[in-house]
Amino acid sequence: MCGIAGIIQSDRHPVNQAELQSMIDTLNHRGPDASGVTTRGSVGFAHSRLSIVDLAGGVQPMQSADGMLSITFNGEIYNHIELRAQLTSKGYQFQTHSDTEVILYMYAEYGPECVQQFNGQWAFAIHDQRQKQVFLSRDRMGIRPLVYTQTPSRFIFASEIKALFTLPDVERKTDLTALNQLFTFWSPLPPRTFFDNVLELPPAHSMIVKNGQLKIWQYWNLDYSPNEENRSLDDWADELRALLINATQLRLRADVPVGAYLSGGLDSSVTAAIIRNYTNAPLNTFSVVFNDQEYDESRYQQEMIQELGTEHQAVCCSYEDIGRVFPKMIQHTEKPVLRTAPAPMYLLSQLVHDNQFKVVMTGEGADEILGGYDLFKETKIRRFWSRQPDSKIRPLLLKRLYPYMKNLQAQSPAYLKAFFNIRPEELNNPFFSHLPRWELTSKLKTFFSDDVKQQLVNHNPLSEFSDQLPEQFSQWPSFCQAQYLETVNLMPGYILSSQGDRMAMGNSVEGRFPFLDYRVVEFAARIPIRFKMNGLNEKYLLKYAMRDLIPESIRKRPKQPYRAPEAHSFIDTKKQKARFEYVNQQLSPDKLKESGLFNPTAVQRLVKKIAEGRAIGTRDNMALVGILSTQLLVEQMINKQPVAAGNNDPGLAALLA
Amino acid sequence: MSSIQSEVRDFVADNFLFGEDPESLNNNDSFLETGIIDSTGVLELVAFIEEKYSVEVDDDELVPENLDSIDQLINFIESKLKELA
């Protein structure tokens, strides 16, 4: 795992090595073990390396033996051994044992379509001197990041936006369309990022830069059409299990020890159990535990630890810890967040790093591909209810769905009905499953400044998303549509990025995701819906396929979404004041006016409500986290001002006055 | 404006309206239809009524007919206060 950067001068000027060096220096956290810069005329690549495979031989940027191809690569190609054998049989000779060299010759042999044969997670650029072009590609699910921008004289790319911002001709400006999308979907729609004119290469896309022109195309897509109904449950379970075991084994290919996250939930329990039972690798596991019992899952973590007999470490996370790492965390996410959940993941990767591990296996992706999320159940219940809209009983299923939401539990049927009310015109809306979440999130826009509201008046994020849906979408069953939306939107935009790659790489740790092996993903898309969600039993096939490896207490426990304390991490309701000076500062009317994005009076009301302990709902908590993270991002990345989590400090009085 | 009316309006403005102009809310606007209240908001309203007016709200009173507009809230609070009197 590593950081990459590059400059392609469209004006044919030679690339300035010092500029490349300044770019790659900002990505040191992604690859602290070594760094390299190479230039060839108007093309220059840089690389910072976290050595994992072929510690001695895998130095980058790397060139082909004939010197005509060079590459800078972040990621892993897990099937590099098989691909190497394939290339060797065609006469290719290798100088190293690294997967990087395999990519080079796969490209030499197959051209841009070589990525179809890759099983892994990647973001890379290859300079092809014969074709006078640069080929860039990003993995199917969007695990590894790749951002770029264009100025009149050049094309610039990197793993993270901060590297682009080291160059004087790259403007630092907020993209309001992206802001509007983020305050709807939790993440801008690709290719937008939070910053104007800074784009990402979307997941499953490749790109060629030639003569200053960009050609971008999608090389892979999800398809839920072929739903094979005639296979038995056992048949499906056997194949899922075999695939997951193989996907896990492939992901243990590393020349350094591999650890595993253990959340206490089903998915990470499955990956850890496979490592224990189907590999010879030593098993070191890592967990977050919370002071606040509402979020803590250590009871279930302990059960798995005992079941598997792992070497285990845990980091305990308090409100203060979340508030303390938050400014740093935002430097890494490079986009606003509406939840604090990435912060504990940052503390967790620090724990992994402190224990000298560079690689961790996690259960990410299982909920999306195998049907785990509550949102899928909610969709099912709302569909079921919509067939008998006057039913008094059907909406009560919603209470069963969210046992951990106290506020919902207290609601009368009349209100439940009002809140989850399904308007008849929504039944055929492609976003049926996601409308409640997106409408709730959109409520946060009430905090936008009048100026921002005015500029966004004709924007419609839902129709922008609608334009991106594939043609087949309308043919898929409702359940699969919901799965698709989660898999292309929230997963790459938030789960794998803000909560995933950025938090892990912030401490030089690489995440690996057996559930996101493309063979598992393609297989899962074909599983009949009733085997994904049996009644309201989520991830049914996974539980069934792994029933001998996972204790019943884990398989049968109610699903708990991973969450972390929100507003209380920043504002102490007991003392009625901010825990950190930066919170006061960033939410002060002056700072809010300076960024111009939020309405100071509205924010003041919110802060007062939170300080007085009256903000108990999701909306208010999300609003605070969203506003604060946006302010921190503007301060750190646009105003270039460092923000430190100073001491707890009085001063909220000024805000409350 | 009655004191209950102004108290209720202030509470709604401070806790639910945030960036919206409080004047834009009419006394008979539905909280649900205008989208200014969510499932938590209902409980916040109930907590406000119970604390401010020292009354108890029963579960079966947790219905939109009692709580869904400024006018409905005023009526509800007044009727609860009468019960106490």
XYZ file of C-alpha atoms in Angstrom:
742
model
C 0.000 0.000 0.000
C 1.318 3.309 -0.903
C 0.835 6.807 -2.102
C 1.126 7.799 -5.739
C 1.367 11.080 -7.596
C 2.159 12.266 -11.084
C 2.299 15.187 -13.458
C 1.726 15.100 -17.203
C 2.601 18.383 -18.886
C 0.303 18.948 -21.844
C 2.479 21.899 -22.887
C 5.377 19.452 -23.379
C 7.500 21.221 -20.799
C 9.695 18.932 -18.728
C 8.274 17.984 -15.333
C 9.799 19.717 -12.357
C 11.196 17.061 -9.997
C 10.923 19.321 -6.977
C 7.184 19.688 -7.562
C 6.773 15.925 -7.674
C 8.803 15.638 -4.521
C 6.591 18.183 -2.748
C 3.504 16.233 -3.830
C 4.756 12.885 -2.588
C 5.989 14.370 0.679
C 2.374 15.059 1.646
C 1.600 11.339 1.239
C 4.298 10.097 3.564
C 1.674 8.550 5.885
C 0.591 6.262 3.037
C 4.091 4.989 2.458
C 6.713 5.813 5.069
C 9.187 3.079 4.082
C 10.653 4.656 0.934
C 9.887 7.221 -1.709
C 10.923 7.731 -5.292
C 10.514 10.253 -8.083
C 11.191 9.702 -11.772
C 10.662 11.996 -14.721
C 10.791 11.360 -18.430
C 10.345 14.563 -20.331
C 6.821 15.811 -19.892
C 5.720 12.909 -17.665
C 6.770 12.421 -14.060
C 5.716 9.888 -11.432
C 6.240 9.782 -7.695
C 5.695 7.061 -5.160
C 5.792 6.625 -1.400
C 6.032 3.040 -0.338
C 4.656 0.895 2.406
C 6.611 -2.294 1.786
C 4.413 -5.381 1.902
C 5.271 -7.643 -1.036
C 8.870 -8.212 -2.203
C 10.360 -5.895 0.394
C 13.673 -5.630 -1.451
C 12.572 -5.727 -5.079
C 9.365 -3.742 -5.250
C 10.841 -0.256 -5.450
C 8.765 2.279 -7.410
C 8.294 4.016 -9.743
C 9.303 0.910 -11.681
C 10.277 0.515 -15.332
C 9.947 -2.350 -17.761
C 13.196 -3.967 -18.884
C 13.062 -2.147 -22.223
C 12.457 1.152 -20.444
C 9.340 1.871 -22.498
C 6.850 1.479 -19.647
C 6.957 2.931 -16.168
C 4.454 2.641 -13.349
C 3.456 4.111 -10.025
C 1.063 1.834 -8.190
C -0.920 1.831 -4.963
C -2.570 -1.419 -3.981
C -2.357 -5.147 -4.306
C -2.928 -7.575 -7.136
C -3.631 -10.726 -5.133
C -3.506 -13.104 -8.075
C -0.095 -11.822 -9.180
C 1.460 -15.280 -8.775
C -0.988 -16.856 -11.248
C -0.692 -13.936 -13.657
C 3.084 -14.110 -13.455
C 2.998 -17.780 -14.443
C 0.718 -16.918 -17.340
C 3.124 -14.213 -18.538
C 6.196 -16.377 -18.018
C 4.685 -18.990 -20.292
C 4.411 -16.271 -22.907
C 8.116 -15.526 -22.576
C 8.143 -12.592 -20.165
C 11.040 -12.436 -17.736
C 10.782 -10.882 -14.315
C 13.388 -9.000 -12.323
C 11.418 -8.905 -9.062
C 8.803 -10.854 -7.139
C 6.500 -7.880 -6.840
C 2.959 -7.527 -8.155
C 3.969 -4.134 -9.563
C 6.088 -5.742 -12.247
C 3.221 -8.102 -13.087
C 0.959 -5.112 -13.807
C 3.576 -3.650 -16.149
C 3.799 -6.778 -18.268
C 0.094 -7.496 -18.125
C -0.340 -4.064 -19.663
C 2.403 -4.802 -22.185
C 0.616 -7.992 -23.201
C -3.070 -7.053 -22.976
C -3.165 -3.251 -22.997
C -5.712 -1.349 -20.909
C -8.056 -4.362 -20.767
C -5.471 -6.158 -18.600
C -7.341 -4.945 -15.512
C -10.156 -7.390 -16.307
C -7.826 -10.145 -15.120
C -6.771 -8.449 -11.898
C -8.093 -9.612 -8.570
C -7.248 -6.921 -6.109
C -7.414 -3.293 -5.103
C -5.530 -0.748 -7.084
C -4.914 2.753 -8.286
C -2.060 3.096 -10.726
C -0.665 5.019 -13.658
C 1.449 3.567 -16.466
C 3.452 5.784 -18.770
C 3.520 4.120 -22.180
C 6.252 5.780 -24.211
C 5.460 3.946 -27.418
C 1.851 5.079 -27.424
C 2.815 8.432 -25.900
C 0.049 8.056 -23.361
C -0.570 7.519 -19.676
C -3.005 4.811 -18.622
C -4.677 5.107 -15.214
C -7.011 2.658 -13.527
C -8.877 2.179 -10.284
C -10.193 -1.081 -8.775
C -13.752 -2.277 -9.256
C -15.153 -1.389 -5.839
C -13.252 1.835 -5.239
C -11.029 0.633 -2.420
C -7.952 2.625 -3.454
C -8.274 6.354 -4.101
C -7.251 8.257 -7.228
C -7.905 11.961 -7.705
C -6.892 14.310 -10.477
C -7.175 17.809 -11.783
C -6.382 19.681 -14.962
C -4.873 23.111 -15.390
C -4.297 24.856 -18.733
C -0.797 23.377 -18.914
C -1.029 20.003 -17.253
C -2.820 16.951 -15.884
C -2.039 16.074 -12.268
C -3.060 13.002 -10.285
C -2.473 11.613 -6.797
C -3.808 9.295 -4.109
C -5.032 12.235 -2.081
C -6.093 15.794 -2.798
C -3.505 17.323 -0.454
C -0.803 16.300 -2.920
C -2.527 18.188 -5.759
C -2.791 21.252 -3.545
C 0.979 21.552 -3.177
C 1.131 22.882 -6.750
C 0.698 26.630 -7.185
C -1.590 26.374 -10.203
C -4.166 24.158 -8.473
C -6.987 26.257 -7.086
C -8.504 25.507 -3.687
C -12.210 26.132 -3.875
C -15.369 24.491 -2.561
C -17.646 22.789 -5.080
C -21.175 23.712 -3.945
C -22.773 21.036 -6.101
C -20.630 18.478 -4.291
C -21.548 20.013 -0.932
C -25.208 19.696 -1.823
C -24.726 16.066 -2.860
C -22.804 15.299 0.312
C -25.575 16.760 2.460
C -27.916 14.366 0.664
C -25.997 11.122 0.056
C -23.161 11.501 2.638
C -20.639 11.773 -0.175
C -20.368 13.677 -3.440
C -21.315 11.664 -6.514
C -18.226 10.612 -8.449
C -16.373 12.127 -10.163
C -16.945 15.162 -7.942
C -14.983 15.751 -4.771
C -15.574 18.433 -2.173
C -13.245 20.688 -4.168
C -14.092 22.415 -7.395
C -12.230 21.062 -10.430
C -10.687 18.245 -8.385
C -12.183 14.973 -9.593
C -11.842 11.328 -8.716
C -11.566 8.503 -11.161
C -14.748 6.578 -10.241
C -14.514 2.957 -9.091
C -14.261 0.406 -11.929
C -13.069 3.065 -14.345
C -9.923 3.447 -16.400
C -8.575 6.473 -18.178
C -6.091 7.379 -20.877
C -4.378 10.747 -20.970
C -3.003 11.502 -24.397
C -2.206 14.797 -26.097
C -3.849 16.652 -23.234
C -7.135 14.789 -23.836
C -8.823 12.457 -21.354
C -10.621 9.295 -22.290
C -12.516 7.714 -19.381
C -14.503 4.509 -19.445
C -16.106 1.975 -17.131
C -14.493 -1.444 -17.495
C -16.714 -3.388 -15.068
C -20.197 -3.092 -13.642
C -22.492 -4.795 -11.189
C -25.322 -6.814 -12.629
C -28.167 -8.355 -10.651
C -30.059 -9.710 -13.657
C -29.125 -13.383 -13.777
C -30.984 -14.546 -10.695
C -30.544 -18.320 -10.594
C -33.614 -19.643 -8.843
C -33.125 -23.367 -9.247
C -30.120 -24.036 -6.989
C -30.523 -25.326 -3.445
C -29.587 -23.420 -0.311
C -26.737 -25.837 0.378
C -25.421 -25.448 -3.125
C -25.292 -21.665 -2.758
C -23.802 -21.935 0.733
C -21.024 -24.289 -0.394
C -19.961 -21.990 -3.178
C -20.065 -18.876 -1.002
C -17.955 -20.563 1.634
C -15.393 -21.854 -0.852
C -15.111 -18.436 -2.463
C -14.708 -16.629 0.846
C -12.040 -19.041 2.012
C -10.124 -18.574 -1.210
C -10.568 -14.801 -1.158
C -9.202 -14.713 2.385
C -6.273 -16.974 1.568
C -5.336 -14.791 -1.407
C -5.394 -11.741 0.860
C -2.884 -13.316 3.212
C -0.289 -13.152 0.456
C 2.105 -10.677 2.000
C 5.690 -10.707 3.131
C 4.686 -9.134 6.432
C 2.260 -10.361 9.148
C -1.429 -9.697 8.592
C -3.801 -8.729 11.421
C -7.589 -8.703 11.544
C -10.169 -6.264 12.864
C -12.784 -7.781 15.129
C -15.872 -5.651 15.688
C -18.012 -8.210 17.447
C -20.311 -8.418 14.449
C -20.778 -11.258 12.020
C -18.603 -10.109 9.110
C -15.274 -9.576 10.823
C -15.950 -12.736 12.845
C -16.229 -14.622 9.567
C -12.946 -13.303 8.166
C -11.128 -13.974 11.435
C -12.618 -17.464 11.697
C -11.506 -18.288 8.161
C -7.972 -17.156 8.895
C -7.945 -19.342 12.005
C -9.433 -22.423 10.372
C -8.170 -22.348 6.800
C -4.724 -20.831 6.911
C -1.548 -21.281 8.897
C -1.220 -17.563 9.516
C -0.912 -16.428 13.114
C -4.018 -14.552 14.143
C -3.679 -11.162 15.780
C -6.934 -9.289 16.212
C -7.710 -5.660 16.988
C -10.859 -3.970 18.284
C -12.355 -0.687 19.373
C -14.234 -0.601 22.638
C -16.279 2.338 23.848
C -16.650 3.864 27.291
C -20.243 4.585 26.404
C -22.141 1.293 26.722
C -24.577 2.339 24.044
C -21.902 1.829 21.394
C -19.773 -0.870 22.986
C -19.640 -4.389 21.552
C -16.815 -5.831 23.632
C -18.976 -8.639 24.984
C -19.256 -10.137 21.493
C -15.631 -9.391 20.687
C -14.594 -11.377 23.779
C -16.669 -14.317 22.655
C -14.933 -14.475 19.289
C -11.513 -14.002 20.861
C -12.116 -16.964 23.120
C -13.612 -19.019 20.331
C -10.630 -18.404 18.063
C -7.872 -18.039 20.638
C -6.394 -14.943 19.097
C -3.682 -12.581 20.229
C -5.903 -9.598 20.895
C -5.461 -5.877 21.436
C -8.136 -3.244 21.983
C -8.220 0.521 22.086
C -10.740 2.233 24.310
C -12.462 5.234 22.827
C -13.980 8.057 24.878
C -15.877 11.190 23.878
C -12.694 13.215 24.336
C -10.730 10.851 22.081
C -13.163 11.387 19.224
C -13.138 15.163 19.592
C -9.376 15.167 19.932
C -8.588 13.250 16.729
C -11.383 14.860 14.722
C -9.399 17.731 13.113
C -6.660 15.275 12.150
C -9.226 12.842 10.867
C -10.701 15.496 8.574
C -7.243 16.152 7.122
C -7.347 12.543 6.016
C -10.972 12.204 4.877
C -10.639 15.348 2.714
C -14.409 15.590 2.682
C -16.997 16.516 5.287
C -18.522 13.682 7.292
C -21.936 13.452 8.924
C -20.895 10.868 11.451
C -17.946 10.555 13.815
C -17.568 6.830 13.154
C -14.280 7.270 11.232
C -12.556 8.630 14.361
C -12.453 5.343 16.280
C -11.223 3.650 13.095
C -8.335 6.087 13.103
C -7.511 5.165 16.711
C -7.785 1.505 15.756
C -5.324 1.752 12.876
C -2.981 3.571 15.241
C -3.169 0.578 17.557
C -2.403 -1.731 14.648
C 0.517 0.447 13.600
C 1.883 0.611 17.150
C 1.894 -3.170 17.167
C 4.065 -3.199 14.023
C 1.360 -4.470 11.724
C 0.974 -2.964 8.261
C -1.923 -5.019 6.956
C -5.371 -5.818 8.400
C -8.195 -7.943 7.147
C -11.707 -6.559 7.674
C -15.303 -7.594 7.059
C -16.246 -4.538 5.027
C -18.560 -5.071 2.088
C -20.531 -8.016 3.463
C -23.543 -5.881 4.367
C -23.734 -4.393 0.886
C -23.269 -7.534 -1.165
C -24.956 -10.111 1.066
C -27.875 -7.990 2.246
C -27.067 -6.994 5.814
C -28.171 -3.434 6.242
C -31.260 -2.364 8.163
C -32.079 -0.175 5.217
C -32.775 -3.302 3.161
C -35.201 -4.529 5.822
C -36.802 -1.138 6.078
C -37.359 -1.192 2.334
C -38.903 -4.616 2.549
C -41.230 -3.558 5.382
C -42.249 -0.365 3.622
C -43.067 -2.317 0.461
C -45.023 -4.850 2.499
C -46.892 -2.086 4.312
C -47.616 -0.157 1.148
C -49.735 -3.074 -0.064
C -52.072 -2.494 2.926
C -51.607 1.199 3.644
C -54.313 1.236 6.331
C -52.821 -1.624 8.294
C -52.188 -0.744 11.933
C -49.996 -3.792 12.459
C -47.591 -3.633 9.525
C -45.878 -0.382 10.554
C -45.126 -1.943 13.948
C -42.560 -4.095 12.151
C -40.495 -0.929 11.896
C -40.115 -0.933 15.667
C -38.826 -4.458 15.574
C -36.361 -3.340 12.972
C -34.665 -0.719 15.103
C -34.549 -2.140 18.645
C -31.596 0.133 19.483
C -33.420 3.340 18.530
C -35.075 4.408 21.746
C -36.751 7.396 20.142
C -38.480 5.209 17.635
C -39.549 2.671 20.233
C -41.521 5.334 22.057
C -43.614 6.290 19.048
C -47.309 5.636 18.767
C -48.539 3.776 15.676
C -50.057 7.046 14.480
C -46.684 8.742 14.398
C -44.856 5.724 13.010
C -47.309 5.829 10.212
C -46.741 9.519 9.710
C -42.938 9.225 9.646
C -42.644 6.249 7.369
C -45.639 7.216 5.340
C -45.246 6.106 1.774
C -46.551 8.506 -0.793
C -48.102 6.569 -3.675
C -45.868 8.274 -6.226
C -42.800 6.957 -4.384
C -43.606 3.330 -5.085
C -42.109 3.514 -8.538
C -39.315 5.882 -7.609
C -35.921 4.276 -8.359
C -34.705 5.609 -5.009
C -37.636 4.184 -2.999
C -35.264 2.430 -0.587
C -33.123 5.465 0.085
C -35.645 8.301 0.154
C -36.152 8.262 3.961
C -32.389 8.462 4.591
C -31.748 11.080 1.939
C -34.708 13.186 2.988
C -33.551 13.121 6.587
C -30.028 14.097 5.553
C -31.306 16.851 3.283
C -32.936 18.482 6.295
C -29.438 19.557 7.312
C -29.447 22.002 4.407
C -31.547 24.305 6.529
C -28.192 25.317 8.024
C -26.740 26.463 4.695
C -26.224 30.195 4.396
C -28.742 32.192 2.389
C -26.120 32.689 -0.281
C -25.455 28.956 -0.635
C -29.180 28.203 -0.627
C -29.644 30.757 -3.360
C -26.890 29.269 -5.512
C -28.275 25.774 -5.110
C -31.864 26.674 -5.758
C -32.024 24.921 -9.118
C -29.911 21.925 -8.120
C -31.457 18.513 -7.696
C -29.033 15.888 -6.353
C -31.527 13.073 -6.900
C -31.846 13.764 -10.583
C -28.049 14.067 -10.783
C -27.808 10.569 -9.299
C -30.626 9.334 -11.471
C -28.614 10.320 -14.547
C -25.842 7.971 -13.410
C -27.977 4.854 -13.018
C -27.288 2.057 -15.481
C -29.900 1.130 -18.043
C -30.664 -2.250 -16.445
C -31.397 -0.667 -13.055
C -35.134 -0.453 -13.606
C -35.244 -4.187 -14.429
C -33.739 -5.268 -11.110
C -35.853 -6.271 -8.109
C -36.386 -3.575 -5.493
C -34.049 -5.314 -3.027
C -31.214 -5.378 -5.551
C -31.790 -1.761 -6.475
C -31.254 -0.875 -2.814
C -28.129 -3.024 -2.754
C -26.811 -1.379 -5.878
C -27.313 2.119 -4.485
C -25.429 1.193 -1.312
C -22.634 -0.493 -3.247
C -21.926 2.329 -5.681
C -22.700 5.250 -3.409
C -22.229 4.946 0.350
C -19.661 2.149 0.198
C -16.965 3.769 -1.958
C -17.903 7.318 -0.968
C -17.931 6.871 2.778
C -17.373 3.354 4.149
C -14.285 2.462 2.104
C -12.987 5.998 1.916
C -13.693 8.270 4.909
C -14.061 5.334 7.256
C -11.755 2.947 5.380
C -8.666 3.751 3.327
C -8.214 7.248 4.711
C -8.359 6.170 8.363
C -6.144 3.127 7.870
C -3.563 4.823 5.662
C -3.534 7.777 8.057
C -1.509 5.430 10.230
C 0.236 3.565 7.402
C -2.034 0.533 7.599
C -3.512 -1.270 4.606
C -7.012 -2.754 4.765
C -7.915 -5.944 2.904
C -11.489 -6.995 2.217
C -12.265 -10.639 1.368
C -15.961 -9.847 0.841
C -14.985 -7.394 -1.896
C -13.103 -9.956 -3.974
C -14.801 -9.396 -7.324
C -15.646 -13.087 -7.636
C -17.507 -12.906 -4.318
C -19.256 -9.712 -5.413
C -20.338 -11.156 -8.770
C -21.453 -14.373 -7.116
C -23.413 -12.494 -4.443
C -25.273 -10.494 -7.079
C -26.720 -13.771 -8.388
C -27.908 -15.131 -5.019
C -31.719 -15.241 -4.815
C -33.027 -12.489 -2.577
C -34.759 -14.896 -0.207
C -31.338 -16.368 0.640
C -29.842 -12.964 1.317
C -32.735 -11.779 3.478
C -34.875 -14.600 4.791
C -37.975 -12.920 6.189
C -36.240 -10.245 8.206
C -33.162 -12.380 8.884
C -30.296 -10.515 7.237
C -27.254 -12.129 5.577
C -29.043 -15.429 5.914
C -26.854 -17.322 3.455
C -23.640 -16.128 5.089
C -24.840 -17.221 8.534
C -25.922 -20.552 7.135
C -22.711 -21.131 5.201
C -20.543 -20.342 8.245
C -22.727 -21.875 10.952
C -20.057 -24.307 12.182
C -17.395 -21.593 12.463
C -19.341 -18.815 14.152
C -20.890 -19.234 17.609
C -24.651 -19.031 17.762
C -24.498 -15.934 19.982
C -22.821 -14.008 17.162
C -25.013 -15.426 14.423
C -28.228 -14.747 16.315
C -27.440 -11.429 17.964
C -29.448 -8.460 16.746
C -27.496 -6.554 14.176
C -25.973 -3.396 15.572
C -24.756 -0.821 13.102
C -21.275 0.468 13.839
C -21.667 3.923 15.346
C -19.738 6.271 17.593
C -20.822 9.071 19.939
C -21.586 12.253 18.000
C -22.323 15.733 19.379
C -21.321 14.776 22.897
C -17.758 14.267 21.663
C -17.501 17.975 20.947
C -19.815 19.596 23.460
C -20.019 18.487 27.065
C -23.678 18.691 28.028
C -22.885 18.341 31.728
C -20.686 21.407 31.703
C -22.688 22.960 28.848
C -19.556 23.878 26.971
C -17.321 22.793 24.138
C -14.689 20.241 24.978
C -12.146 21.828 22.643
C -11.273 25.355 21.706
C -11.347 24.556 17.993
C -15.036 23.720 18.283
C -15.786 27.214 19.608
C -13.596 28.750 16.998
C -14.915 26.910 13.952
C -18.544 27.422 14.974
C -18.114 31.078 15.850
C -20.121 33.583 13.798
C -16.887 35.080 12.461
C -15.556 31.792 11.128
C -18.941 30.818 9.741
C -19.222 34.133 7.931
C -15.684 33.709 6.640
C -16.403 30.361 4.993
C -19.839 31.628 3.974
C -21.318 28.141 3.849
C -23.545 28.107 6.931
C -25.993 30.455 8.616
C -24.416 31.639 11.915
C -27.752 32.197 13.668
C -28.943 28.712 12.812
C -25.681 27.154 13.987
C -25.881 29.158 17.200
C -29.350 27.743 17.890
C -28.084 24.236 17.259
C -25.078 24.613 19.538
C -27.270 25.992 22.297
C -29.688 23.133 21.938
C -26.870 20.593 22.104
C -25.137 22.280 25.042
C -28.369 22.265 27.005
C -28.722 18.556 26.401
C -31.850 18.860 24.281
C -30.420 17.430 21.067
C -31.232 13.760 21.242
C -31.979 13.051 17.619
C -30.022 11.919 14.591
C -30.720 15.078 12.660
C -29.193 17.489 15.192
C -26.201 15.249 15.775
C -25.534 14.839 12.065
C -25.902 18.565 11.590
C -23.232 19.380 14.146
C -20.789 16.813 12.775
C -21.442 17.917 9.193
C -21.027 21.619 9.887
C -17.973 21.202 12.083
C -16.222 18.881 9.633
C -16.953 21.188 6.709
C -15.584 24.156 8.635
C -12.463 22.181 9.584
C -11.942 21.146 6.002
C -12.189 24.694 4.712
C -9.869 25.943 7.444
C -7.244 23.266 6.913
C -7.335 22.685 3.171
C -8.533 25.968 1.697
C -7.260 28.501 4.252
C -4.167 26.346 4.917
C -4.481 26.908 8.663
C -3.542 24.039 10.976
C -6.164 23.151 13.560
C -5.064 21.441 16.731
C -7.330 19.949 19.337
C -6.310 22.298 22.149
C -7.334 22.034 25.756
C -10.865 21.935 26.971
C -11.777 25.466 27.337
C -14.573 27.726 28.434
C -15.768 30.076 25.770
C -18.989 28.495 24.661
C -20.502 31.236 26.788
C -19.657 33.643 24.016
C -21.508 31.448 21.555
C -24.509 31.079 23.803
C -24.806 34.751 24.636
C -50.115 36.613 21.704
C -50.877 34.437 24.708
C -47.903 33.450 26.810
C -48.372 29.792 25.907
C -48.419 30.699 22.262
C -45.212 32.694 22.453
C -43.506 30.024 24.565
C -44.468 27.318 22.132
C -43.437 29.372 19.126
C -40.081 30.173 20.726
C -39.474 26.542 21.543
C -40.247 25.422 18.016
C -38.110 28.200 16.543
C -35.104 27.434 18.739
C -35.277 23.690 18.431
C -36.610 22.840 15.011
C -36.457 25.800 12.690
C -32.743 26.668 12.944
C -32.107 28.257 9.576
C -35.724 29.034 8.706
C -37.365 32.330 9.494
C -39.663 31.774 12.538
C -42.160 34.210 10.998
C -42.605 31.859 8.076
C -44.313 29.273 10.292
C -48.062 29.724 10.613
C -49.881 28.572 13.706
C -51.808 26.000 11.744
C -48.928 24.621 9.638
C -48.479 20.866 10.052
C -45.059 19.969 11.468
C -45.139 16.695 9.594
C -46.104 18.164 6.265
C -43.553 20.959 6.480
C -40.979 18.372 7.503
C -39.647 20.400 10.410
C -40.092 17.578 12.875
C -38.794 14.011 12.930
C -39.435 11.087 15.245
C -37.092 12.549 17.827
C -38.742 15.922 17.527
C -42.012 14.479 18.799
C -40.290 13.317 21.963
C -38.567 16.677 22.316
C -41.970 18.353 22.153
C -43.363 16.044 24.797
C -40.374 16.650 27.084
C -40.870 20.383 26.646
C -44.573 20.232 27.513
C -44.005 18.024 30.535
C -41.181 20.116 31.946
C -42.519 23.537 31.156
C -46.114 23.006 32.255
C -45.649 20.246 34.829
C -48.102 17.918 33.133
C -47.830 14.281 32.135
C -48.395 13.158 28.580
C -49.777 9.639 28.234
C -48.665 7.303 25.496
C -52.073 7.376 23.845
C -51.877 11.151 23.647
C -48.782 10.893 21.444
C -50.732 11.474 18.276
C -50.502 14.100 15.546
C -53.941 15.470 16.523
C -52.375 16.822 19.721
C -48.911 17.795 18.607
C -48.734 18.580 14.923
C -49.047 22.392 14.810
C -48.637 25.409 17.041
C -52.429 25.651 17.392
C -52.804 21.982 18.239
C -50.047 22.216 20.804
C -51.666 25.231 22.452
C -55.026 23.456 22.610
C -53.411 20.348 23.978
C -51.455 22.211 26.646
C -54.487 24.207 27.665
C -56.609 21.102 27.986
C -53.914 19.391 30.067
C -53.713 22.417 32.340
C -57.494 22.367 32.758
C -57.302 18.731 33.836
C -54.926 19.808 36.594
C -57.009 22.754 37.672
